XYZ file of N, CA, C and O in Angstrom:
600
model
N -6.620 5.974 22.219
C -5.283 6.179 21.475
C -5.576 6.108 19.964
O -5.064 6.627 19.214
N -6.388 5.036 19.520
C -6.702 4.980 18.061
C -7.205 6.298 17.572
O -7.027 6.436 16.477
N -8.071 6.794 18.261
C -8.693 8.097 17.813
C -7.725 9.107 17.430
O -7.759 9.870 16.369
N -6.621 9.352 18.236
C -5.572 10.117 17.992
C -4.923 9.706 16.657
O -4.558 10.715 15.781
N -4.593 8.536 16.441
C -3.912 7.962 15.142
C -4.862 8.334 13.832
O -4.379 8.726 12.868
N -6.156 7.976 14.068
C -7.168 8.351 12.836
C -7.202 9.757 12.652
O -7.279 10.183 11.602
N -7.161 10.651 13.842
C -7.244 12.049 13.552
C -5.987 12.586 12.757
O -6.010 13.397 11.982
N -4.830 11.999 13.155
C -3.517 12.203 12.510
C -3.584 12.004 10.996
O -3.197 12.544 10.022
N -4.180 10.688 10.719
C -4.327 10.230 9.319
C -5.296 11.239 8.534
O -5.062 11.491 7.482
N -6.358 11.703 9.249
C -7.404 12.483 8.671
C -6.725 13.718 8.381
O -6.904 14.424 7.362
N -5.909 14.212 9.358
C -5.156 15.585 8.976
C -4.198 15.425 8.026
O -4.114 16.245 7.043
N -3.558 14.307 7.674
C -2.641 14.117 6.460
C -3.443 14.134 5.179
O -3.078 14.784 4.163
N -4.765 13.515 5.289
C -5.494 13.411 3.992
C -5.884 14.845 3.656
O -5.908 15.235 2.519
N -6.300 15.668 4.706
C -6.653 17.055 4.562
C -5.462 17.840 4.036
O -5.870 18.704 2.976
N -4.468 17.617 4.306
C -3.070 18.376 3.897
C -3.104 18.028 2.310
O -2.811 18.916 1.664
N -3.233 16.886 1.955
C -2.882 16.361 0.610
C -4.033 17.041 -0.235
O -3.754 17.368 -1.377
N -5.314 16.973 0.130
C -6.362 17.365 -0.660
C -6.072 18.996 -0.728
O -6.102 19.684 -1.885
N -5.698 19.824 0.223
C -5.545 21.025 0.252
C -4.336 21.540 -0.643
O -4.461 22.561 -1.365
N -3.277 20.796 -0.728
C -2.176 20.999 -1.654
C -2.408 20.478 -3.003
O -1.668 20.725 -3.975
N -3.542 19.739 -3.280
C -3.740 19.135 -4.573
C -2.803 18.066 -4.862
O -2.638 17.660 -6.131
N -2.370 17.306 -3.919
C -1.323 16.199 -4.054
C -2.064 14.986 -4.703
O -1.379 14.202 -5.381
N -3.229 14.733 -4.343
C -3.983 13.595 -4.681
C -5.287 13.291 -4.048
O -5.724 14.456 -3.559
N -5.730 12.000 -4.162
C -6.999 11.828 -3.512
C -7.100 12.000 -1.963
O -5.940 12.315 -1.296
N -8.235 11.971 -1.428
C -8.664 12.326 -0.054
C -8.269 11.207 0.904
O -8.958 10.669 1.803
N -6.901 10.761 0.881
C -6.647 9.791 1.837
C -5.331 9.942 2.592
O -4.452 10.541 2.104
N -5.360 9.601 3.844
C -4.055 9.711 4.739
C -3.787 8.437 5.459
O -4.706 7.602 5.782
N -2.738 8.211 6.093
C -2.224 7.035 6.768
C -1.118 7.337 7.733
O -0.479 8.168 7.669
N -1.264 6.449 8.765
C -0.300 6.845 9.998
C 0.194 5.354 10.372
O -0.558 4.536 10.412
N 1.473 5.202 10.673
C 2.168 3.945 10.801
C 2.478 4.055 12.462
O 3.339 5.170 12.665
N 2.367 3.307 13.307
C 2.622 3.394 14.729
C 3.361 2.059 15.179
O 2.996 0.979 14.710
N 4.355 2.210 16.061
C 5.014 1.237 16.631
C 5.383 1.543 17.986
O 5.944 2.627 18.225
N 5.186 0.698 18.881
C 5.428 0.969 20.367
C 4.735 2.301 20.930
O 5.359 2.990 21.460
N 3.528 2.428 20.428
C 2.749 3.590 20.685
C 3.343 5.187 20.263
O 3.143 6.002 20.777
N 4.271 4.874 19.133
C 4.737 6.264 18.604
C 4.659 6.255 17.143
O 4.736 5.114 16.482
N 4.236 7.400 16.686
C 4.113 7.529 15.128
C 5.510 7.474 14.575
O 6.358 8.118 14.900
N 5.636 6.456 13.665
C 7.011 6.215 12.966
C 6.854 6.668 11.389
O 7.732 6.839 10.771
N 5.599 6.917 10.944
C 5.469 7.195 9.490
C 4.057 7.853 9.082
O 3.032 7.403 9.886
N 4.160 8.880 8.372
C 3.055 9.612 7.944
C 2.868 9.566 6.397
O 4.153 9.615 5.757
N 1.792 9.652 5.821
C 1.655 9.798 4.436
C 0.292 10.226 3.988
O -0.719 9.913 4.753
N 0.088 10.797 2.896
C -1.011 11.016 2.273
C -0.895 10.736 0.791
O 0.131 10.520 0.224
N -2.073 10.795 0.059
C -1.853 10.347 -1.422
C -1.256 11.466 -2.156
O -1.514 12.661 -2.093
N -0.383 10.982 -2.917
C 0.646 12.045 -3.652
C 0.617 11.580 -5.211
O 1.625 11.930 -5.839
N -0.353 10.920 -5.589
C -0.351 10.452 -7.004
C -0.341 11.526 -8.046
O 0.494 11.440 -8.810
N -1.098 12.570 -7.760
C -0.961 13.746 -8.760
C 0.304 14.532 -8.771
O 0.900 14.727 -9.800
N 0.832 14.812 -7.613
C 1.909 15.752 -7.331
C 3.072 15.064 -7.896
O 4.116 15.717 -8.361
N 3.229 13.715 -7.538
C 4.385 12.949 -7.934
C 4.344 12.124 -9.398
O 5.106 11.506 -9.696
N 3.075 12.385 -9.996
C 2.736 11.703 -11.207
C 3.173 10.192 -11.023
O 3.830 9.502 -11.840
N 2.735 9.582 -9.944
C 3.042 8.321 -9.554
C 1.865 7.621 -9.176
O 1.282 7.719 -8.037
N 1.348 6.652 -9.990
C 0.098 5.935 -9.458
C 0.218 5.051 -8.255
O -0.737 4.525 -7.745
N 1.435 4.949 -7.822
C 1.626 3.948 -6.716
C 1.801 4.770 -5.293
O 1.976 4.219 -4.255
N 1.775 6.068 -5.440
C 1.950 6.990 -4.231
C 0.753 7.255 -3.413
O 0.259 8.282 -3.141
N -0.030 6.068 -3.081
C -1.026 6.137 -2.329
C -0.764 6.418 -0.908
O 0.508 6.300 -0.499
N -1.582 6.835 0.078
C -1.408 7.190 1.330
C -0.611 6.062 2.142
O 0.478 6.326 2.847
N -0.991 4.928 1.981
C -0.439 3.838 2.811
C 1.080 3.504 2.271
O 1.807 3.254 3.065
N 1.194 3.644 1.004
C 2.535 3.475 0.341
C 3.424 4.574 0.961
O 4.774 4.297 1.225
N 3.074 5.721 0.858
C 3.791 6.909 1.192
C 4.136 6.823 2.810
O 5.314 7.158 3.228
N 3.231 6.462 3.499
C 3.388 6.215 4.930
C 4.520 5.065 5.227
O 5.445 5.302 5.950
N 4.376 4.021 4.420
C 5.296 2.993 4.682
C 6.845 3.367 4.198
O 7.694 3.105 4.946
N 6.862 4.133 3.039
C 8.281 4.702 2.636
C 8.708 5.612 3.691
O 9.924 5.582 4.090
N 7.878 6.464 4.297
C 8.285 7.358 5.398
C 8.849 6.615 6.611
O 9.808 6.833 7.070
N 7.999 5.576 7.002
C 8.360 4.745 8.178
C 9.734 4.110 7.988
O 10.663 4.050 8.825
N 9.764 3.384 6.829
C 11.106 2.657 6.554
C 12.289 3.601 6.582
O 13.379 3.254 7.013
N 12.129 4.704 6.029
C 13.157 5.960 5.993
C 13.591 6.198 7.396
O 14.619 6.329 7.762
N 12.673 6.580 8.059
C 12.756 6.986 9.543
C 13.472 5.927 10.430
O 14.233 6.215 11.210
N 13.054 4.552 10.059
C 13.686 3.493 10.993
C 14.991 2.849 10.154
O 15.554 1.907 10.714
N 15.212 3.414 9.145
C 16.266 2.805 8.336
C 16.198 1.196 8.191
O 17.107 0.632 8.309
N 15.047 0.697 7.717
C 14.683 -0.652 7.451
C 13.630 -0.776 6.442
O 12.964 0.148 6.163
N 13.585 -1.978 5.933
C 12.324 -2.261 5.159
C 11.386 -3.273 5.824
O 10.368 -3.685 5.219
N 11.734 -3.553 7.072
C 10.834 -4.435 7.814
C 10.142 -3.640 9.094
O 10.790 -3.274 10.080
N 8.879 -3.564 8.840
C 8.037 -2.809 9.802
C 7.253 -3.809 10.899
O 6.225 -3.469 11.353
N 7.992 -4.906 11.122
C 7.182 -5.910 11.953
C 6.868 -5.228 13.301
O 7.773 -4.359 13.967
N 5.754 -5.407 13.900
C 5.228 -4.856 15.163
C 4.659 -3.581 15.014
O 4.176 -2.886 15.865
N 4.588 -3.032 13.829
C 3.857 -1.666 13.510
C 2.330 -2.139 13.067
O 2.041 -3.135 12.635
N 1.691 -0.980 13.359
C 0.202 -0.910 13.014
C -0.067 0.203 11.999
O 0.621 1.258 12.232
N -0.811 -0.052 11.085
C -1.233 1.030 10.123
C -2.630 1.558 10.395
O -3.579 0.612 10.474
N -3.008 2.888 10.455
C -4.145 3.467 10.502
C -4.401 4.249 9.341
O -3.567 5.055 8.939
N -5.491 4.138 8.467
C -5.716 4.811 7.422
C -7.102 5.192 7.206
O -8.051 4.677 7.759
N -7.329 6.263 6.487
C -8.690 6.993 6.291
C -9.522 6.070 5.467
O -10.788 6.193 5.584
N -9.092 5.115 4.725
C -9.914 4.219 3.856
C -9.232 2.880 3.723
O -8.033 2.768 3.893
N -10.111 2.019 3.393
C -9.675 0.613 3.238
C -8.649 0.545 2.247
O -8.688 1.045 0.962
N -7.585 -0.032 2.443
C -6.443 -0.029 1.540
C -6.682 -0.978 0.276
O -7.518 -2.023 0.325
N -6.356 -0.282 -0.769
C -6.517 -0.989 -2.149
C -5.652 -2.426 -2.158
O -4.797 -2.439 -1.348
N -5.808 -3.278 -3.218
C -4.958 -4.248 -3.368
C -3.622 -4.110 -3.372
O -2.710 -4.741 -2.787
N -3.056 -3.079 -3.986
C -1.726 -2.644 -4.171
C -1.125 -2.326 -2.579
O -0.087 -2.703 -2.431
N -2.051 -1.536 -1.948
C -1.423 -1.027 -0.678
C -1.670 -2.151 0.321
O -0.623 -2.432 1.161
N -2.618 -3.080 0.291
C -2.420 -4.357 0.983
C -1.292 -5.172 0.819
O -0.646 -5.740 1.636
N -0.872 -5.353 -0.488
C 0.348 -6.037 -0.740
C 1.509 -5.284 -0.089
O 2.445 -6.021 0.444
N 1.677 -3.953 -0.316
C 2.807 -3.346 0.180
C 2.911 -3.444 1.942
O 3.830 -3.524 2.394
N 1.628 -3.454 2.499
C 1.480 -3.586 3.930
C 2.110 -5.067 4.274
O 2.738 -5.182 5.375
N 1.576 -6.021 3.432
C 2.166 -7.445 3.714
C 3.622 -7.444 3.644
O 4.444 -8.037 4.380
N 4.187 -6.845 2.452
C 5.485 -6.908 2.219
C 6.474 -6.271 3.347
O 7.560 -6.551 3.746
N 5.759 -5.172 3.934
C 6.509 -4.583 5.095
C 6.285 -5.247 6.489
O 6.858 -4.816 7.351
N 5.634 -6.363 6.368
C 5.450 -7.176 7.663
C 4.502 -6.435 8.566
O 4.681 -6.802 9.882
N 3.726 -5.535 8.232
C 2.595 -5.031 9.217
C 1.464 -6.018 9.276
O 1.041 -6.462 8.298
N 1.215 -6.226 10.527
C 0.098 -7.375 10.653
C -1.273 -6.766 11.242
O -2.235 -7.596 11.165
N -1.348 -5.448 11.379
C -2.605 -4.913 11.824
C -2.849 -3.666 11.063
O -2.092 -2.791 10.689
N -4.231 -3.675 10.506
C -4.684 -2.455 9.640
C -5.952 -2.110 10.159
O -6.882 -2.844 10.299
N -6.148 -0.712 10.391
C -7.482 -0.270 10.863
C -7.828 0.891 9.819
O -7.010 1.793 9.536
N -9.017 0.792 9.280
C -9.452 1.790 8.328
C -10.739 2.367 8.603
O -11.550 1.709 9.416
N -11.120 3.633 8.117
C -12.561 4.192 8.420
C -13.386 3.870 7.327
O -14.346 3.230 7.532
N -13.260 4.519 5.986
C -14.110 4.208 4.978
C -13.730 2.996 4.302
O -12.715 2.589 4.352
N -14.923 2.434 3.604
C -14.596 1.106 2.877
C -14.475 1.403 1.325
O -14.800 2.579 0.777
N -14.068 0.241 0.610
C -14.034 0.410 -0.784
C -15.208 0.692 -1.526
O -15.151 1.208 -2.660
N -16.360 0.316 -1.049
C -17.607 0.657 -1.718
C -17.877 2.215 -1.566
O -18.350 2.835 -2.673
N -17.456 2.746 -0.509
C -17.681 4.149 -0.360
C -16.847 4.909 -1.224
O -17.120 6.036 -1.790
N -15.558 4.440 -1.446
C -14.594 5.368 -2.292
C -14.949 5.038 -3.739
O -14.765 5.915 -4.687
N -15.527 3.932 -4.038
C -16.053 3.639 -5.374
C -17.140 4.599 -5.864
O -17.363 4.969 -6.853
N -17.951 5.021 -4.888
C -19.051 5.822 -5.199
C -18.578 7.199 -5.493
O -19.320 8.030 -6.055
N -17.398 7.525 -5.148
C -16.859 8.887 -5.564
C -15.802 8.881 -6.762
O -15.120 9.709 -6.995
N -15.679 7.599 -7.332
C -15.046 7.361 -8.546
C -13.586 6.761 -8.562
O -13.123 6.539 -9.549
N -13.274 6.088 -7.388
C -12.159 5.403 -7.335
C -12.305 4.058 -7.764
O -13.492 3.420 -7.559
N -11.427 3.344 -8.381
C -11.528 2.070 -9.157
C -11.134 0.843 -8.576
O -10.799 -0.181 -9.319
N -11.035 0.782 -7.255
C -10.639 -0.483 -6.632
C -11.269 -1.756 -7.130
O -10.894 -2.867 -7.176
N -12.599 -1.511 -7.361
C -13.521 -2.569 -7.818
C -12.917 -3.333 -8.974
O -13.127 -4.590 -9.207
N -12.252 -2.492 -10.034
C -11.699 -3.066 -11.237
C -10.604 -4.270 -10.871
O -10.501 -5.258 -11.533
N -9.820 -3.913 -9.797
C -8.813 -4.817 -9.408
C -9.365 -6.079 -8.846
O -8.951 -7.237 -9.192
N -10.380 -5.813 -7.913
C -10.914 -6.970 -7.349
C -11.660 -7.857 -8.494
O -11.707 -9.192 -8.419
N -12.441 -7.143 -9.456
C -12.916 -8.008 -10.504
C -11.931 -8.748 -11.260
O -12.215 -9.856 -11.722
N -10.844 -8.254 -11.618
C -9.700 -8.891 -12.332
C -9.383 -10.303 -11.407
O -9.230 -11.264 -12.102
N -9.102 -9.875 -10.202
C -8.810 -11.142 -9.446
C -9.841 -12.313 -9.389
O -9.518 -13.494 -9.385
N -10.998 -11.944 -9.290
C -12.198 -12.843 -9.194
C -12.515 -13.447 -10.567
O -12.827 -14.587 -10.737
N -12.317 -12.599 -11.711
C -12.984 -13.132 -12.971
C -11.692 -13.345 -13.991
O -11.917 -13.812 -15.137
N -10.363 -12.978 -13.656
C -9.342 -12.950 -14.566
C -9.701 -12.223 -15.942
O -9.574 -12.801 -17.024
N -10.348 -11.065 -15.874
C -10.789 -10.260 -17.042
C -9.712 -9.830 -17.934
O -8.887 -8.923 -17.524
N -9.536 -10.564 -19.079
C -8.444 -10.157 -20.018
C -8.725 -8.868 -20.631
O -7.733 -8.339 -21.159
N -9.795 -8.347 -20.755
C -10.008 -7.022 -21.207
C -9.416 -5.953 -20.355
O -9.074 -4.829 -20.818
N -9.307 -6.208 -19.200
C -8.648 -5.340 -18.049
C -7.084 -5.406 -18.166
O -6.355 -4.373 -18.152
N -6.545 -6.781 -18.059
C -5.302 -7.007 -17.988
C -5.056 -8.287 -18.599
O -5.640 -9.359 -18.234
N -4.146 -8.577 -19.466
C -3.742 -9.841 -19.927
C -2.397 -10.194 -19.596
O -1.431 -9.614 -20.014
N -2.207 -11.347 -18.583
C -0.833 -11.618 -18.049
C -0.555 -13.042 -18.649
O -1.211 -14.011 -18.589
N 0.654 -13.111 -19.163
C 1.131 -14.280 -19.765
C 2.613 -14.589 -19.086
O 3.316 -13.901 -18.881
N 2.755 -16.048 -18.796
C 3.972 -16.449 -18.253
C 4.962 -16.868 -19.572
O 4.400 -17.640 -20.408
N 6.087 -16.340 -19.453
C 7.075 -16.664 -20.515
C 8.214 -17.227 -19.773
O 8.732 -16.601 -18.872
N 8.552 -18.505 -20.034
C 9.735 -19.054 -19.489
C 11.047 -18.606 -20.065
O 11.266 -18.815 -21.281
N 11.932 -17.956 -19.238
C 13.327 -17.618 -19.547
C 14.385 -18.271 -18.759
O 14.357 -17.915 -17.711
N 15.245 -19.061 -19.301
C 16.184 -19.707 -18.602
C 17.221 -18.849 -17.837
O 17.561 -18.957 -16.745
N 17.490 -17.591 -18.359
C 18.469 -16.719 -17.639
C 17.716 -16.258 -16.516
O 18.496 -15.847 -15.426
N 16.542 -16.045 -16.456
C 15.717 -15.488 -15.320
C 15.847 -16.658 -14.199
O 15.944 -16.213 -13.027
N 15.607 -17.746 -14.611
C 15.745 -18.918 -13.451
C 17.161 -18.905 -13.010
O 17.291 -19.124 -11.823
N 18.045 -18.789 -13.786
C 19.448 -18.771 -13.356
C 19.703 -17.670 -12.281
O 20.297 -17.878 -11.326
N 19.201 -16.454 -12.596
C 19.434 -15.209 -11.849
C 18.788 -15.537 -10.401
O 19.380 -15.256 -9.301
N 17.594 -16.081 -10.506
C 16.982 -16.519 -9.152
C 17.793 -17.398 -8.295
O 17.960 -17.180 -7.246
N 18.235 -18.394 -9.003
C 19.086 -19.523 -8.287
C 20.388 -18.914 -7.875
O 20.811 -19.087 -6.789
N 21.101 -17.894 -8.586
C 22.214 -17.268 -8.128
C 21.953 -16.472 -6.902
O 22.683 -16.484 -6.021
N 20.871 -15.645 -6.769
C 20.524 -14.846 -5.812
C 20.099 -15.651 -4.570
O 20.648 -15.225 -3.428
N 19.473 -16.816 -4.742
C 19.255 -17.698 -3.683
C 20.384 -18.209 -3.031
O 20.722 -18.284 -1.811
N 21.296 -18.618 -3.942
C 22.496 -19.252 -3.402
C 23.537 -18.149 -2.556
O 24.324 -18.439 -1.789
N 23.427 -17.004 -3.158
C 24.142 -16.001 -2.425
C 23.682 -15.642 -1.016
O 24.510 -15.290 -0.204
N 22.358 -15.515 -0.920
C 21.702 -15.237 0.234
C 21.737 -16.341 1.213
O 21.862 -15.965 2.570
N 21.452 -17.510 0.882
C 21.457 -18.708 1.736
C 22.725 -19.477 1.503
O 23.133 -20.443 1.827
């Protein structure tokens, strides 16, 4: 069954490349042995640096199921998810990820995931300088939201 899902992810990746949508990446999300979401990289066509295959597949699955919670789903992707995609996968409550090529292999053809890992490991300020600024109104908004939800 996994081969079927990887083949579908690969098909998605090939469609994206053929259309010129973005990089050579595809993803499939499965729940209860049924494909619930498909996606390929659409960074170029959408002018959206967040439109990676995994994110577009998550968006598709959430739309198809009318939910933001993909608990119980599995994602199959043609390449190791970047840190942004891993975060999206975690936020979607997906607990299993299967990938084919790894970040070193995509780095060899020019993709920059290594820069993000380098930032996390070394806090390289020349790549990104992040500063915490305390604003009382933001704290109040969080508290109001929390009180409304709970």
